[in-house]
Structure formats: C-alpha cells, structure tokens
Amino acid sequence: MGLYFEEFGEDLRVVTRGRTVGEGDITLFSGLSGDFNPLHVDSEYCATTPFGERIAHGPLTLAMAIGLVSQQNLVDATTMGLLDLHWSFAGPVRIGDTVHAVVTTVDRKPSRKPDRGVVTLRLDVFNQRGEQVQTGHLKLLMKRLPGQG
C-alpha cells in the first residue's frame, strides 16, 4: 500500500532501485506508442548521429521512472489520479543503461474534498554513471488517511 497524503513529509527522499533498459523495452515501446523514429529503431542511422547508437524514447524512460516509484510502494493504491506533469530530458538513455530515480516531496496541499489532497513529487532520474538524464515534477491526487479529512 502506498503512502497517504499526510505521510508525504518535507523530508521525504527515496532512492529507487535500478532498472536496466533493454532492446526489448525499446521495441515494445515503439510498437505501443507507434513511435518508430530511427533514433530508436535503426542502428545504421544512429551510427551517423552524435549518439552513435540507438537510444531509448524519452517517454519510455519517464514511464520506467514512474514504475520505479510505484515499486517503492509510495503511490500504489493511494493515488487517485495524475493531475499534472512537467518533465525535462537532459541526456540520452542507451540500451544497457541502468536508471534509477531520486524522489522528493516538493509540495503538499489539502483538497476542498476531505478525503484527498494534492502532492507534488520531484523525480530526478540518473544512469549508472550518476549522470542526470531526466527530471520533472508529478502532481498527484492522493487519498488522505481514513478519519483525517
């Protein structure tokens, strides 16, 4: 079970476990999203780019970061909805890179409805070399502790 609104303190800092990006991840995401940009699916093309090899879709890494947060039991079954998302892409994620996220609470506001509140989390995503590859904020509608509203 995830954290309730009241449990997201200003001192929350969670480092997720890692997740290695595989070729299958990129292939599946291409098929699901319909994004077959050659940067993701064409090794010969990528050899001519500054990256020199295929890279993961930015939204794929974003989705993996959110999944890593979910696996930490921070938001499972206590999130009522994603309200807003602001995201920046700072560097490429390559096949074989292992990413993890550092999660911190940025803001917490009660809702007009007594059973919920709004929590803003910052996610900083790093690869195995400690390079920040993505960062962003998620604004989530969260359940309140029973009897707290």
mmCIF file of C-alpha atoms in Angstrom:
data_model
loop_
_atom_site.group_PDB
_atom_site.id
_atom_site.type_symbol
_atom_site.label_atom_id
_atom_site.label_comp_id
_atom_site.label_asym_id
_atom_site.label_seq_id
_atom_site.Cartn_x
_atom_site.Cartn_y
_atom_site.Cartn_z
ATOM 1 C CA MET A 1 0.000 0.000 0.000
ATOM 2 C CA GLY A 2 1.292 3.444 -0.884
ATOM 3 C CA LEU A 3 1.661 6.496 1.307
ATOM 4 C CA TYR A 4 -1.320 8.659 2.165
ATOM 5 C CA PHE A 5 -1.353 12.429 1.685
ATOM 6 C CA GLU A 6 -0.321 13.068 5.300
ATOM 7 C CA GLU A 7 2.682 10.744 5.024
ATOM 8 C CA PHE A 8 4.460 12.789 2.344
ATOM 9 C CA GLY A 9 6.664 14.919 4.592
ATOM 10 C CA GLU A 10 9.086 17.622 3.506
ATOM 11 C CA ASP A 11 11.938 15.313 4.470
ATOM 12 C CA LEU A 12 10.853 12.515 2.113
ATOM 13 C CA ARG A 13 13.770 11.371 -0.033
ATOM 14 C CA VAL A 14 13.619 7.934 -1.604
ATOM 15 C CA VAL A 15 16.159 6.409 -3.967
ATOM 16 C CA THR A 16 14.540 3.742 -6.119
ATOM 17 C CA ARG A 17 16.216 0.573 -7.230
ATOM 18 C CA GLY A 18 17.705 0.443 -10.705
ATOM 19 C CA ARG A 19 16.178 -0.714 -13.965
ATOM 20 C CA THR A 20 18.297 -1.685 -16.978
ATOM 21 C CA VAL A 21 16.936 -0.588 -20.342
ATOM 22 C CA GLY A 22 16.917 -3.449 -22.818
ATOM 23 C CA GLU A 23 16.381 -3.693 -26.530
ATOM 24 C CA GLY A 24 13.025 -5.361 -25.901
ATOM 25 C CA ASP A 25 11.862 -2.341 -23.895
ATOM 26 C CA ILE A 26 12.522 -0.051 -26.851
ATOM 27 C CA THR A 27 10.933 -2.443 -29.335
ATOM 28 C CA LEU A 28 7.804 -2.851 -27.209
ATOM 29 C CA PHE A 29 7.504 0.888 -26.574
ATOM 30 C CA SER A 30 7.864 1.616 -30.295
ATOM 31 C CA GLY A 31 5.000 -0.770 -31.025
ATOM 32 C CA LEU A 32 2.792 0.525 -28.214
ATOM 33 C CA SER A 33 3.345 4.189 -28.981
ATOM 34 C CA GLY A 34 3.703 3.982 -32.756
ATOM 35 C CA ASP A 35 6.949 5.981 -32.463
ATOM 36 C CA PHE A 36 9.382 4.348 -34.862
ATOM 37 C CA ASN A 37 11.776 7.290 -35.072
ATOM 38 C CA PRO A 38 15.086 5.977 -36.439
ATOM 39 C CA LEU A 39 16.858 7.253 -33.296
ATOM 40 C CA HIS A 40 15.174 4.364 -31.503
ATOM 41 C CA VAL A 41 14.911 1.582 -34.089
ATOM 42 C CA ASP A 42 17.606 1.970 -36.775
ATOM 43 C CA SER A 43 21.179 1.090 -35.752
ATOM 44 C CA GLU A 44 22.654 2.107 -39.110
ATOM 45 C CA TYR A 45 21.022 5.516 -38.985
ATOM 46 C CA CYS A 46 22.084 6.032 -35.358
ATOM 47 C CA ALA A 47 25.717 5.310 -36.242
ATOM 48 C CA THR A 48 25.633 8.625 -38.162
ATOM 49 C CA THR A 49 24.238 10.654 -35.230
ATOM 50 C CA PRO A 50 26.064 12.226 -32.287
ATOM 51 C CA PHE A 51 24.710 9.385 -30.110
ATOM 52 C CA GLY A 52 26.442 6.739 -32.252
ATOM 53 C CA GLU A 53 23.876 4.125 -31.252
ATOM 54 C CA ARG A 54 20.172 3.654 -30.648
ATOM 55 C CA ILE A 55 18.664 5.494 -27.685
ATOM 56 C CA ALA A 56 15.532 4.931 -25.637
ATOM 57 C CA HIS A 57 12.451 7.075 -26.153
ATOM 58 C CA GLY A 58 12.303 9.898 -23.609
ATOM 59 C CA PRO A 59 8.751 8.946 -22.567
ATOM 60 C CA LEU A 60 9.867 5.330 -22.126
ATOM 61 C CA THR A 61 12.399 6.387 -19.503
ATOM 62 C CA LEU A 62 9.779 8.634 -17.894
ATOM 63 C CA ALA A 63 7.391 5.663 -17.686
ATOM 64 C CA MET A 64 10.143 3.495 -16.198
ATOM 65 C CA ALA A 65 10.863 6.148 -13.552
ATOM 66 C CA ILE A 66 7.199 6.287 -12.555
ATOM 67 C CA GLY A 67 7.159 2.490 -12.412
ATOM 68 C CA LEU A 68 10.194 2.507 -10.128
ATOM 69 C CA VAL A 69 8.376 4.946 -7.830
ATOM 70 C CA SER A 70 5.363 2.645 -7.804
ATOM 71 C CA GLN A 71 7.558 -0.330 -6.901
ATOM 72 C CA GLN A 72 8.730 1.560 -3.797
ATOM 73 C CA ASN A 73 5.128 1.463 -2.507
ATOM 74 C CA LEU A 74 4.947 5.249 -2.486
ATOM 75 C CA VAL A 75 1.822 5.618 -4.599
ATOM 76 C CA ASP A 76 0.258 2.164 -5.028
ATOM 77 C CA ALA A 77 -3.481 2.169 -4.255
ATOM 78 C CA THR A 78 -3.356 5.620 -2.626
ATOM 79 C CA THR A 79 -3.081 7.672 -5.819
ATOM 80 C CA MET A 80 -6.424 8.868 -7.133
ATOM 81 C CA GLY A 81 -5.019 10.449 -10.288
ATOM 82 C CA LEU A 82 -2.171 12.190 -12.082
ATOM 83 C CA LEU A 83 -3.059 15.897 -12.238
ATOM 84 C CA ASP A 84 -0.023 17.431 -13.887
ATOM 85 C CA LEU A 85 3.374 16.542 -15.265
ATOM 86 C CA HIS A 86 6.354 18.776 -16.057
ATOM 87 C CA TRP A 87 9.367 16.971 -17.471
ATOM 88 C CA SER A 88 12.807 17.756 -18.872
ATOM 89 C CA PHE A 89 15.093 15.467 -20.831
ATOM 90 C CA ALA A 90 18.747 16.150 -20.056
ATOM 91 C CA GLY A 91 20.600 13.301 -21.735
ATOM 92 C CA PRO A 92 20.238 10.122 -23.753
ATOM 93 C CA VAL A 93 19.452 6.732 -22.277
ATOM 94 C CA ARG A 94 21.143 3.933 -24.171
ATOM 95 C CA ILE A 95 20.442 0.229 -24.394
ATOM 96 C CA GLY A 96 22.185 -1.300 -21.384
ATOM 97 C CA ASP A 97 21.935 1.810 -19.211
ATOM 98 C CA THR A 98 20.558 1.273 -15.714
ATOM 99 C CA VAL A 99 18.366 4.120 -14.486
ATOM 100 C CA HIS A 100 17.052 4.943 -11.041
ATOM 101 C CA ALA A 101 15.084 7.858 -9.605
ATOM 102 C CA VAL A 102 15.505 10.040 -6.551
ATOM 103 C CA VAL A 103 12.070 11.076 -5.273
ATOM 104 C CA THR A 104 11.472 14.103 -3.039
ATOM 105 C CA THR A 105 8.345 15.878 -1.863
ATOM 106 C CA VAL A 106 8.069 19.390 -3.275
ATOM 107 C CA ASP A 107 4.603 20.478 -2.136
ATOM 108 C CA ARG A 108 1.526 19.236 -0.317
ATOM 109 C CA LYS A 109 -1.899 20.897 -0.296
ATOM 110 C CA PRO A 110 -5.199 19.646 1.095
ATOM 111 C CA SER A 111 -8.117 19.490 -1.314
ATOM 112 C CA ARG A 112 -11.572 21.026 -0.889
ATOM 113 C CA LYS A 113 -12.799 17.454 -0.570
ATOM 114 C CA PRO A 114 -11.909 15.977 2.818
ATOM 115 C CA ASP A 115 -10.811 12.542 1.575
ATOM 116 C CA ARG A 116 -7.942 13.747 -0.627
ATOM 117 C CA GLY A 117 -5.009 16.079 -1.055
ATOM 118 C CA VAL A 118 -2.533 17.095 -3.750
ATOM 119 C CA VAL A 119 1.134 16.078 -3.518
ATOM 120 C CA THR A 120 3.861 17.278 -5.885
ATOM 121 C CA LEU A 121 6.867 14.994 -6.198
ATOM 122 C CA ARG A 122 10.169 15.743 -7.872
ATOM 123 C CA LEU A 123 11.834 12.882 -9.701
ATOM 124 C CA ASP A 124 15.481 13.104 -10.693
ATOM 125 C CA VAL A 125 16.485 10.238 -12.960
ATOM 126 C CA PHE A 126 20.115 9.131 -13.144
ATOM 127 C CA ASN A 127 22.017 6.499 -15.097
ATOM 128 C CA GLN A 128 24.608 4.117 -13.682
ATOM 129 C CA ARG A 129 27.349 6.727 -14.154
ATOM 130 C CA GLY A 130 25.497 9.227 -11.929
ATOM 131 C CA GLU A 131 24.565 11.415 -14.909
ATOM 132 C CA GLN A 132 21.164 13.054 -14.635
ATOM 133 C CA VAL A 133 19.194 12.062 -17.723
ATOM 134 C CA GLN A 134 15.722 13.380 -16.810
ATOM 135 C CA THR A 135 13.993 15.450 -14.165
ATOM 136 C CA GLY A 136 10.457 16.505 -13.524
ATOM 137 C CA HIS A 137 7.505 17.059 -11.252
ATOM 138 C CA LEU A 138 4.416 14.903 -10.835
ATOM 139 C CA LYS A 139 1.322 16.405 -9.238
ATOM 140 C CA LEU A 140 -0.775 13.599 -7.779
ATOM 141 C CA LEU A 141 -4.211 13.472 -6.211
ATOM 142 C CA MET A 142 -3.708 11.308 -3.123
ATOM 143 C CA LYS A 143 -6.044 9.668 -0.628
ATOM 144 C CA ARG A 144 -5.975 11.001 2.917
ATOM 145 C CA LEU A 145 -5.621 8.757 5.932
ATOM 146 C CA PRO A 146 -9.022 7.404 6.960
ATOM 147 C CA GLY A 147 -10.529 9.732 9.548
ATOM 148 C CA GLN A 148 -8.130 12.620 8.773
ATOM 149 C CA GLY A 149 -10.333 14.579 6.362
#
